[in-house]
XYZ file of C-alpha atoms in Angstrom:
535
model
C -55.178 -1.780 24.336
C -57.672 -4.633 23.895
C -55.525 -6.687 21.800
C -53.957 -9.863 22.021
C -50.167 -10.079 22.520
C -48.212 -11.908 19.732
C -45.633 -14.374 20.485
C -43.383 -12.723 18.884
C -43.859 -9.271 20.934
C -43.643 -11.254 23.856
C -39.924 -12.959 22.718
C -39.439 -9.160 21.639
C -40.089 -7.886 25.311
C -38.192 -10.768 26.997
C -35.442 -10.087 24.904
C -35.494 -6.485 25.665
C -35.782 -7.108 29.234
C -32.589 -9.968 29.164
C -30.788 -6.832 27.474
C -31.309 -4.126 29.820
C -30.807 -6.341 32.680
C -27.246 -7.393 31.577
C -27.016 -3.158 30.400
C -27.502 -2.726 34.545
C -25.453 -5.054 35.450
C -22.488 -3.925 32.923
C -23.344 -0.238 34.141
C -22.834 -1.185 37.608
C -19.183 -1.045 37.227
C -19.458 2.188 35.485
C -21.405 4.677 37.501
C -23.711 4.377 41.070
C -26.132 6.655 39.903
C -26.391 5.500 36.294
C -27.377 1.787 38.069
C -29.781 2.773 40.195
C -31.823 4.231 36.771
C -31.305 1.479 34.546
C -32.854 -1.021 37.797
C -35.663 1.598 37.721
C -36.212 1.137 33.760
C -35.868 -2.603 34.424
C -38.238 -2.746 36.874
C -40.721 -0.908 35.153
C -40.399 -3.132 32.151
C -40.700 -6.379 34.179
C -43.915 -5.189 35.377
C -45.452 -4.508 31.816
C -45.217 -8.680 32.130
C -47.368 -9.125 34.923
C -50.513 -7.874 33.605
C -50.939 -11.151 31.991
C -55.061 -10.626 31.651
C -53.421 -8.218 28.635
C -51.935 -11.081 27.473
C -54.859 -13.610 27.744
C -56.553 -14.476 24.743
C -59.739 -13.540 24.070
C -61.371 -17.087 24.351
C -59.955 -17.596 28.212
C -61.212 -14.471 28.891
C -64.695 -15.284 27.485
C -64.383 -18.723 29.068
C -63.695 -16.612 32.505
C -66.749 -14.556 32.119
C -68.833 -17.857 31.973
C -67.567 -18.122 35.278
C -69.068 -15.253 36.600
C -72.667 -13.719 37.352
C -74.881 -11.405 35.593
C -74.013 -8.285 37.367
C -70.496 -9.389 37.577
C -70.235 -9.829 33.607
C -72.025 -6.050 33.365
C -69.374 -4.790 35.766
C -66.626 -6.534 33.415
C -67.882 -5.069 30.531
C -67.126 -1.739 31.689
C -63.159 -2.259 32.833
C -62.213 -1.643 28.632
C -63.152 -1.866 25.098
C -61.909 -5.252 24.897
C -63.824 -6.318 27.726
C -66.679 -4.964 26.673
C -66.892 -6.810 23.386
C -65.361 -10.211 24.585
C -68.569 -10.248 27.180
C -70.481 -8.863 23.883
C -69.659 -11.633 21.970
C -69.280 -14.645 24.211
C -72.411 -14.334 25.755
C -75.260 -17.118 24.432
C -77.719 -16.113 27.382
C -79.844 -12.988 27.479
C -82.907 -11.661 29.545
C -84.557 -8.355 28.532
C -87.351 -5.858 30.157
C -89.954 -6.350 26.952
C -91.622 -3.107 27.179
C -92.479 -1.016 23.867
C -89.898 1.175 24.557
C -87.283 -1.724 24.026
C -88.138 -1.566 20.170
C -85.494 1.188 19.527
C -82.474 -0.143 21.056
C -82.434 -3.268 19.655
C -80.342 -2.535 16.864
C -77.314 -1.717 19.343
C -78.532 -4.043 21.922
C -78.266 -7.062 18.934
C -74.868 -5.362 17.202
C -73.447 -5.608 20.563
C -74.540 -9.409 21.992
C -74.641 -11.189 18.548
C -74.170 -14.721 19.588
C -77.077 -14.797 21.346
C -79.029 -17.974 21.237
C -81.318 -17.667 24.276
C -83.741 -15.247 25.194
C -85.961 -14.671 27.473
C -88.719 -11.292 26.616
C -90.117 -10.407 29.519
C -93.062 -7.424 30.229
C -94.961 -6.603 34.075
C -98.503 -6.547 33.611
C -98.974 -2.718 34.463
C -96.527 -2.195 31.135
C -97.063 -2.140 26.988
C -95.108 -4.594 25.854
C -93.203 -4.861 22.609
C -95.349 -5.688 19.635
C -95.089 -7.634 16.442
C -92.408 -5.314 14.870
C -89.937 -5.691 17.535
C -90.505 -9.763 17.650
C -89.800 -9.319 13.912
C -86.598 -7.090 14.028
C -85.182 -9.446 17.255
C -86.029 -12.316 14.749
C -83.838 -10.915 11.982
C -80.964 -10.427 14.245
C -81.540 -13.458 15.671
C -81.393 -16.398 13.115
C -79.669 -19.001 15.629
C -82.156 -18.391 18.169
C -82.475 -22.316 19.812
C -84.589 -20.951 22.983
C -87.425 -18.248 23.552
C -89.137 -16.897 26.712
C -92.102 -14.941 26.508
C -93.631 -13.606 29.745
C -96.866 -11.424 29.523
C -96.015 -9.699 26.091
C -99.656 -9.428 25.455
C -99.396 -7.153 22.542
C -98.048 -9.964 20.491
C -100.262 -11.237 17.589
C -100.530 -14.646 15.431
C -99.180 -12.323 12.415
C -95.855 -11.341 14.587
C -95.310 -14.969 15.897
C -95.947 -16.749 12.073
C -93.037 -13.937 11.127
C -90.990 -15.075 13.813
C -90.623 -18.454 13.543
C -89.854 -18.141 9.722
C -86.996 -16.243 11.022
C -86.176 -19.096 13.320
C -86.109 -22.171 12.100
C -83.090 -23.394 14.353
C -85.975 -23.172 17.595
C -85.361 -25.895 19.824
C -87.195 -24.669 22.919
C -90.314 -22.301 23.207
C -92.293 -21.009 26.469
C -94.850 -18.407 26.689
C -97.072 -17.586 29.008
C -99.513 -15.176 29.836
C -99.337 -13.843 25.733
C -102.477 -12.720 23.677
C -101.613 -14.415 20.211
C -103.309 -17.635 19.483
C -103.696 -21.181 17.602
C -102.805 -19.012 13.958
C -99.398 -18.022 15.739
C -98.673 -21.770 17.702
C -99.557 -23.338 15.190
C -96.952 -21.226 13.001
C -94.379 -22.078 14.818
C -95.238 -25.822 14.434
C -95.360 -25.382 11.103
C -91.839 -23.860 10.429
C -89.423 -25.197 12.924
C -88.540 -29.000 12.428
C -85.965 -29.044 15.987
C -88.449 -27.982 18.342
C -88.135 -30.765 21.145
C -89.872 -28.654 24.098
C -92.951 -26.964 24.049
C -94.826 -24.710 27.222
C -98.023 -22.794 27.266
C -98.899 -21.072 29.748
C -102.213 -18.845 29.750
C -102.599 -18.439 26.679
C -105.449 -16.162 26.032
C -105.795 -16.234 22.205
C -106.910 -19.759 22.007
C -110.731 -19.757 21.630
C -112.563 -22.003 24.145
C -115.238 -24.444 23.424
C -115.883 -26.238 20.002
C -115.291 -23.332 17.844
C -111.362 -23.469 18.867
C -108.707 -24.141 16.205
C -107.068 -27.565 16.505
C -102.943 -26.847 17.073
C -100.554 -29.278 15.383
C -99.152 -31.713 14.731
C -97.019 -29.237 12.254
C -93.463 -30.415 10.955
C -92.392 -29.857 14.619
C -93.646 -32.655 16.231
C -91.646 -35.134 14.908
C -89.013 -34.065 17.609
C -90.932 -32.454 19.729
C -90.136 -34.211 23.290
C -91.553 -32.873 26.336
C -95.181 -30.895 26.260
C -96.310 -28.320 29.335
C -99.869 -26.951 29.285
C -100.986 -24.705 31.855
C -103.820 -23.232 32.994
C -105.524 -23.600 29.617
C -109.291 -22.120 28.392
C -109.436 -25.691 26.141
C -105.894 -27.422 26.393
C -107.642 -29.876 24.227
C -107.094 -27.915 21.247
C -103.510 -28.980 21.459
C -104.857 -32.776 21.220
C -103.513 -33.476 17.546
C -99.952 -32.247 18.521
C -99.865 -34.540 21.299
C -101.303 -37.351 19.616
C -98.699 -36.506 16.801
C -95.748 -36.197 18.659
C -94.413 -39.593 18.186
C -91.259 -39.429 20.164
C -92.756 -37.458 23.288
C -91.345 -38.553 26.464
C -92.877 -36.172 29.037
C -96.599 -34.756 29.065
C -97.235 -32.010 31.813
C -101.386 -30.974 32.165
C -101.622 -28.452 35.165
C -105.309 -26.696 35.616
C -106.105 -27.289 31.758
C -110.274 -27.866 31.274
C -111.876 -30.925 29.017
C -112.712 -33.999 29.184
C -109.264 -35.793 29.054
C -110.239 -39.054 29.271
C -111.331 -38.916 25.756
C -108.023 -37.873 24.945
C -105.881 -40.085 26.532
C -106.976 -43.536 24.752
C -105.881 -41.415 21.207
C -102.821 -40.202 22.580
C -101.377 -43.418 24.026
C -102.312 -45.394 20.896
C -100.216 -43.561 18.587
C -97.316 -41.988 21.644
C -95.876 -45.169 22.864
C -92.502 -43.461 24.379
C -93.662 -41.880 27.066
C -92.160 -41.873 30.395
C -93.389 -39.034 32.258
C -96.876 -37.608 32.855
C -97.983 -34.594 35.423
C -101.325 -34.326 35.887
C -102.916 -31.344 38.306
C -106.973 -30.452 38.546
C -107.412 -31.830 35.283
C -110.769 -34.069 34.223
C -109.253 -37.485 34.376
C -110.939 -40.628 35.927
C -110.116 -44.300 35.905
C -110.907 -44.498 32.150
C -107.904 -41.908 31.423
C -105.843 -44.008 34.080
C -106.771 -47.431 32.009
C -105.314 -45.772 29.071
C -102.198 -44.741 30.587
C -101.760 -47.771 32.131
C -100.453 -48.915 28.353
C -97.397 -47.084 28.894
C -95.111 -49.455 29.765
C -92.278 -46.950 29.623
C -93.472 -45.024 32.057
C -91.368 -43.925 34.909
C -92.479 -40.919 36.100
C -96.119 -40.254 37.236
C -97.350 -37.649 39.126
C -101.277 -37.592 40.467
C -102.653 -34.100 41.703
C -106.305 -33.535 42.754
C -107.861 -35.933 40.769
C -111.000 -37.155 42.794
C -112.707 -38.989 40.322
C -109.556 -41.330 40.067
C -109.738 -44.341 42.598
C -107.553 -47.336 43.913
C -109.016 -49.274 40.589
C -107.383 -46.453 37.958
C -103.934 -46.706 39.997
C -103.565 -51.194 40.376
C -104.296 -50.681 36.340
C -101.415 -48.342 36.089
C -99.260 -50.237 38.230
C -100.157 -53.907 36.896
C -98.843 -52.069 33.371
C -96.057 -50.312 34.148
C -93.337 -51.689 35.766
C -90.767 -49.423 35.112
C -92.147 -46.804 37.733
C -89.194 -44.925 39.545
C -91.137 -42.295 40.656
C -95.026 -41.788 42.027
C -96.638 -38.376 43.467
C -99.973 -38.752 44.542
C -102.434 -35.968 45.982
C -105.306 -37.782 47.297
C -107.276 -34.093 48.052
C -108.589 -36.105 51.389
C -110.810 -37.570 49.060
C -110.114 -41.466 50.438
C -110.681 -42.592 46.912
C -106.893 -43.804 46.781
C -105.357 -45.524 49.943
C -103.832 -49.222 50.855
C -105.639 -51.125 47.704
C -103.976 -48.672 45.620
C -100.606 -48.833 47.291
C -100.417 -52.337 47.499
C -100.472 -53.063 43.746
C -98.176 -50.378 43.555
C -95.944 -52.240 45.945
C -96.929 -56.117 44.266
C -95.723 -54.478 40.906
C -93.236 -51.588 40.834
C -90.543 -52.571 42.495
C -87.914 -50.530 40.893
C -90.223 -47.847 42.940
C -87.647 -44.743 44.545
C -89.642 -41.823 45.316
C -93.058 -41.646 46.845
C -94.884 -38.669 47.939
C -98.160 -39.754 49.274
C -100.118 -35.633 49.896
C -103.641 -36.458 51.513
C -103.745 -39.984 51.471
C -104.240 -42.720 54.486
C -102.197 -45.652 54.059
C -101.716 -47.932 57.015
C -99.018 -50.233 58.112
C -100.041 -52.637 55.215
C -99.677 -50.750 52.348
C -96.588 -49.148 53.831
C -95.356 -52.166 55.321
C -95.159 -54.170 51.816
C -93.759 -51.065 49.605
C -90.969 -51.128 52.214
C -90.430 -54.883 52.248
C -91.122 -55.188 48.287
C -89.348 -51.670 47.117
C -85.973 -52.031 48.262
C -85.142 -49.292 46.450
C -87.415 -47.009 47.716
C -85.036 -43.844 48.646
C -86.857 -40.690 49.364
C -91.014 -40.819 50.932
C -93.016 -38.126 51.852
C -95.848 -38.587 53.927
C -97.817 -35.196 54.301
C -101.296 -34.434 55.618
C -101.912 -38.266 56.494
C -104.395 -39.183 59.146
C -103.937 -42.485 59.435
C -99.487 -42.039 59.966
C -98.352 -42.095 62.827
C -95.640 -43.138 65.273
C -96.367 -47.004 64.429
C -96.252 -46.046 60.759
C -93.124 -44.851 60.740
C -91.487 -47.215 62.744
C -92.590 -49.813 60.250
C -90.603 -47.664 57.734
C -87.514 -47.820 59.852
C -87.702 -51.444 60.575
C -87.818 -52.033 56.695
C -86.761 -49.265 54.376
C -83.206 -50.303 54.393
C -82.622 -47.949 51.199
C -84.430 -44.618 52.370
C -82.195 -41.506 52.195
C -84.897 -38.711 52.224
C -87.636 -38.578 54.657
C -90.085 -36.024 54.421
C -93.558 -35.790 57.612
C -95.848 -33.058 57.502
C -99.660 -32.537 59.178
C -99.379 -36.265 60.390
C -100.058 -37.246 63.596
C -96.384 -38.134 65.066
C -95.067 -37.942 67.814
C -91.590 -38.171 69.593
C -92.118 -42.017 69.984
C -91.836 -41.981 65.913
C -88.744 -40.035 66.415
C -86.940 -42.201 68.853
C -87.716 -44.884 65.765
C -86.119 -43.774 63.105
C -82.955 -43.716 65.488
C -82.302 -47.314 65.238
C -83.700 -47.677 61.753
C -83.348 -46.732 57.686
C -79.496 -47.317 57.945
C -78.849 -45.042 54.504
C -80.867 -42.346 55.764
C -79.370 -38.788 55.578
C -81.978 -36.604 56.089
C -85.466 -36.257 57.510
C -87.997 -32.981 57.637
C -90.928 -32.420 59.939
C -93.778 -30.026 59.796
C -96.500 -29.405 61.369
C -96.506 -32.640 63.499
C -98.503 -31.654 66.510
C -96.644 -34.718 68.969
C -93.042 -33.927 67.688
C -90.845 -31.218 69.918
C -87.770 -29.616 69.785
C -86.339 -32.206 72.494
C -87.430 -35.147 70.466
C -85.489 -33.935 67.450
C -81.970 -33.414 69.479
C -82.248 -36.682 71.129
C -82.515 -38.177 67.562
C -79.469 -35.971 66.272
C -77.710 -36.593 69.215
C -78.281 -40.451 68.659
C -77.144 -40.141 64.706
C -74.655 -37.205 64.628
C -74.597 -37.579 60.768
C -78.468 -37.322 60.349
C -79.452 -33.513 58.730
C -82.813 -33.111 60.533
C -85.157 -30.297 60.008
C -87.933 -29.339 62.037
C -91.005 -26.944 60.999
C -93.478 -26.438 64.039
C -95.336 -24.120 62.225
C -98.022 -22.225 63.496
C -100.554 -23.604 62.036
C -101.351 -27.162 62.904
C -103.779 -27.850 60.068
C -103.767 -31.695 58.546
C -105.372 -31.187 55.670
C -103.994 -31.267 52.268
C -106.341 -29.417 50.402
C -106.826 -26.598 53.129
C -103.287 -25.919 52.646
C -102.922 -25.524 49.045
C -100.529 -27.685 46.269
C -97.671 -25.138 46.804
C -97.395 -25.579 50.663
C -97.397 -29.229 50.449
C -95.581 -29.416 47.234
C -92.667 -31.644 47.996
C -89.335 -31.962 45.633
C -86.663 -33.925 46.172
C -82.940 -32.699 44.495
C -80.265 -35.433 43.245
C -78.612 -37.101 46.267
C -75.495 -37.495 44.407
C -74.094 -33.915 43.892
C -73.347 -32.905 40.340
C -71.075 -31.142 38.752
C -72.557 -27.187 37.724
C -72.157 -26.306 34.028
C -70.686 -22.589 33.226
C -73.687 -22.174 32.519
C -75.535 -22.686 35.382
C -73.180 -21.005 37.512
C -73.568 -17.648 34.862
C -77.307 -17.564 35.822
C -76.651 -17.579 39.969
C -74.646 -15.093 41.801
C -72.134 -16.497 44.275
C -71.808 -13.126 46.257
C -67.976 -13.055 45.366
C -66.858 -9.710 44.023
C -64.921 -9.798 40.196
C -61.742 -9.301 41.301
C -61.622 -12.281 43.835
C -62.877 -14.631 41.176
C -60.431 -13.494 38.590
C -57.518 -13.738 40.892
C -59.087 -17.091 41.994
C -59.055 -18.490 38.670
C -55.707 -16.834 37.789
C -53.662 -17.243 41.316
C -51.762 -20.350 40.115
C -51.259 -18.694 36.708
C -51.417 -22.168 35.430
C -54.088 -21.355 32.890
C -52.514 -18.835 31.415
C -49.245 -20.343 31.086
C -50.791 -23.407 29.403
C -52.765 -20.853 26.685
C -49.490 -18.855 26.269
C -47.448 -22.238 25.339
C -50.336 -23.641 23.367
C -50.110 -20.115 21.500
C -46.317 -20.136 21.218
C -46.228 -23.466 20.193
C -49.031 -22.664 17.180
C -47.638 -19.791 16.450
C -44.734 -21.213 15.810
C -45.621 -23.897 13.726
C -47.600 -21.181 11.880
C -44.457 -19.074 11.344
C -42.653 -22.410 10.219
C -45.361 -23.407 7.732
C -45.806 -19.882 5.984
């Protein structure tokens, strides 16, 4: 049943079906009743053709699956045998409940997805999770691993990790977060897999804080290790030599990590010249670390969160340096250390500037004035929990931000008037989002989409008409912008997201103009074919 038709059975079957067709013709003559059977027999051998899934070869149908989401793919996998091990096989992607009861099904669990070469191990906090054995036995069955997940598997050691990653050496991509093991078991998997380009650690609460803590790195893997994400680290410090090591890093990510970084950051820039992206959140950085930075000249990307002891000083030294700046975040904190001085290098320097998101920081018409006259490609600002921005703010940014696509107000003191601005201004822009702006009201927003019919407006009230930045937390006023320019998905993006369409819909979607399985069943009668000639 879960077999692939030959060509040959197929030529077999049409030649069958020619036969008996010309039989009921032939018979016609010959008897009624004897006609009306053999159209029967016909017609029940013409419709053996139309199952043409049967006929499909096994990498369409895998190809189809890709198509499809998780509990779609399950649901496949229970139609037939074949089914079952197609999805089995052709699936690269897998996500597992990492409990300690997970250690005895991983033999069939591995036997039956075998291609596997991401995985994602993943354990609630109120549950055991899976220990050093089980990493061991998943790493055994899973020498091609490129990408590993771990989420609160805090019964993990150094010992089980340092197994692991001599297991997998092919490991291109680790995250973990919330795990027990520490620097013995990072610094393992440094030291035995070369590809590792991305690295994230997230609460990790093995590592050992203060001066007692075991350096991590540099290891064989930073020589391609790329991007860096630490999180919410005792002593992210510790991980100072593999960042100082990691010649060809291009993006550094420090979120909530204690020490004294701006020790660190005149080391690291010295040797890491590449760089183009840095995140920095509640981390101990001041104008000294900013100096430092400011020696990236590749940089592109910078983002600025709750740093109060960095000023307008740290940020002109960063933008006199690096020109190449596409995109800036800054969260002020309301501290006022950062405002128009700041802004205005930014704006004398980086003109190849085109996103700005300004959280907690007062700039006036002069700052904002010359980044709009200076940046002319300056396509998506967001202004949130600004004092100083109001309606004559804003329509200085629709008098001269010829380029802005994405406009994004919140907690600023704007009113209507502002609104009635941006009608006649920022030709290019598509979309604007206010919330929380005490002066704007529904009526003001309708005259403005009345005015530019093609203008995607959205407007947050909110019930809580608080200005400040730092009252409302990082996540509230976090503000991300997606690609203007829509993409094409990947299959495997689209695997990871359900689409709410049921399995038979996409199938006979994908399969209504039959025109991908006639192209596989010429391409297969064409090589099977030549085959047949050859041998």
């Amino acid at each position: 049943m879960g077999q692939t038709v030959s060509t040959m059975k197929l030529t077999s079957r049409g030649d069958c079906n020619r036969s008996q067709l010309s039989k009921s013709k032939s018979m016609a003559l010959i008897s009624p009743m004897q006609s009306e059977e053999a159209e029967e027999l016909d017609r029940s051998s013409m419709d053996g053709l139309s199952d043409f899934i049967s006929v499909l070869p096994d990498e369409c149908l895998a190809c189809i699956f890709q198509f499809l989401s998780p509990g779609d793919r399950k649901r496949c996998s229970l139609v037939c045998l074949r089914w079952l091990r197609t999805e089995g096989q052709s699936r690269h992607r897998l996500s597992l409940n990492a409990q300690s009861d997970l250690q005895h099904l991983i033999p069939s669990i591995f036997s039956r997805f075998d291609a596997v070469t991401k995985l994602a191990l993943k354990c609630d906090r109120s549950s055991v999770s899976i220990g050093d054995e089980a990493l061991v036995l998943i790493s055994e069955r899973c020498r091609n691993l490129t990408r590993l997940k771990l989420r609160t598997c805090r019964d993990l050691t150094d010992a089980g990790m340092s197994a692991f990653a001599k297991n997998c050496r092919g490991l291109k991509k680790l995250s973990c977060g919330s795990c027990t093991f520490g620097a013995k078991g990072m610094n393992a998997v440094l030291d035995h897999c070369p590809a590792l380009e991305e690295l994230s650690v997230k609460r990790l609460r093995g590592i050992i804080d203060g001066a007692a803590a075991e350096p991590i790195g540099p290891g064989v893997a930073a020589a391609a290790l790329k991007t860096v994400f630490l999180k919410e680290l005792y002593n992210g410090q510790c991980f100072g030599p593999l960042i100082i090591g990691a010649k060809n890093l291009k993006s550094l990510k420090l979120f909530r990590c204690s020490g004294d970084w701006d020790k660190l950051f005149p080391l690291i820039v010295d040797r890491v010249t590449g760089i183009v992206e840095i995140h920095m959140e509640r981390i101990q950085i001041s104008d000294i670390g900013l100096e430092a930075i400011s020696n990236c000249s590749n940089l592109e990307i910078l983002h600025l969160v709750k740093a109060p002891e960095c000023t307008n000083a740290g940020l002109g030294a960063v933008a006199g340096k690096c020109k190449l700046l596409r995109k800036l975040h800054i969260d002020g904190w309301k501290a006022n250390r950062i405002g128009d001085q700041g802004l205005i290098a930014v704006a004398n320097s980086c003109l190849n500037l085109q996103e700005l998101v300004l959280i907690g920081v007062n700039p006036t018409n002069i700052s904002l004035g010359m980044l709009a006259s200076n940046c002319q490609n300056l396509e998506r600002l967001a202004l949130c929990g600004s004092d100083t921005v109001g309606d004559a703010e804003i329509s200085c940014i629709a008098a001269k931000c010829i380029a802005l696509k994405k406009l994004c107000i919140k907690s600023c003191p704007v009113s209507d008037h502002g609104m009635e601005a941006l009608a006649s201004g920022c030709p290019n822009l598509i979309k604007v989002k206010v919330k929380k702006c005490r002066g704007v009201t529904s009526e003001g927003v309708e005259w403005l989409r009345a005015s530019r019919g093609s203008l995607a407006i959205n407007l947050d009230t909110g019930e809580q008409l608080d200005a400040s930045a730092s009252d409302v937390g990082a996540q509230d006023n976090a503000v991300e912008f997606p690609p203007i320019v829509a993409t094409q998905i990947g299959a495997s993006a689209i695997t990871s997201s359900s689409t709410g369409r049921s399995t038979s819909n996409k199938l006979l979607g994908l399969l209504s103009g039959r025109s991908i399985v006639a192209c596989t069943l010429r391409r297969f009668a064409n090589s099977n074919s030549s085959t047949s000639h050859g041998s």
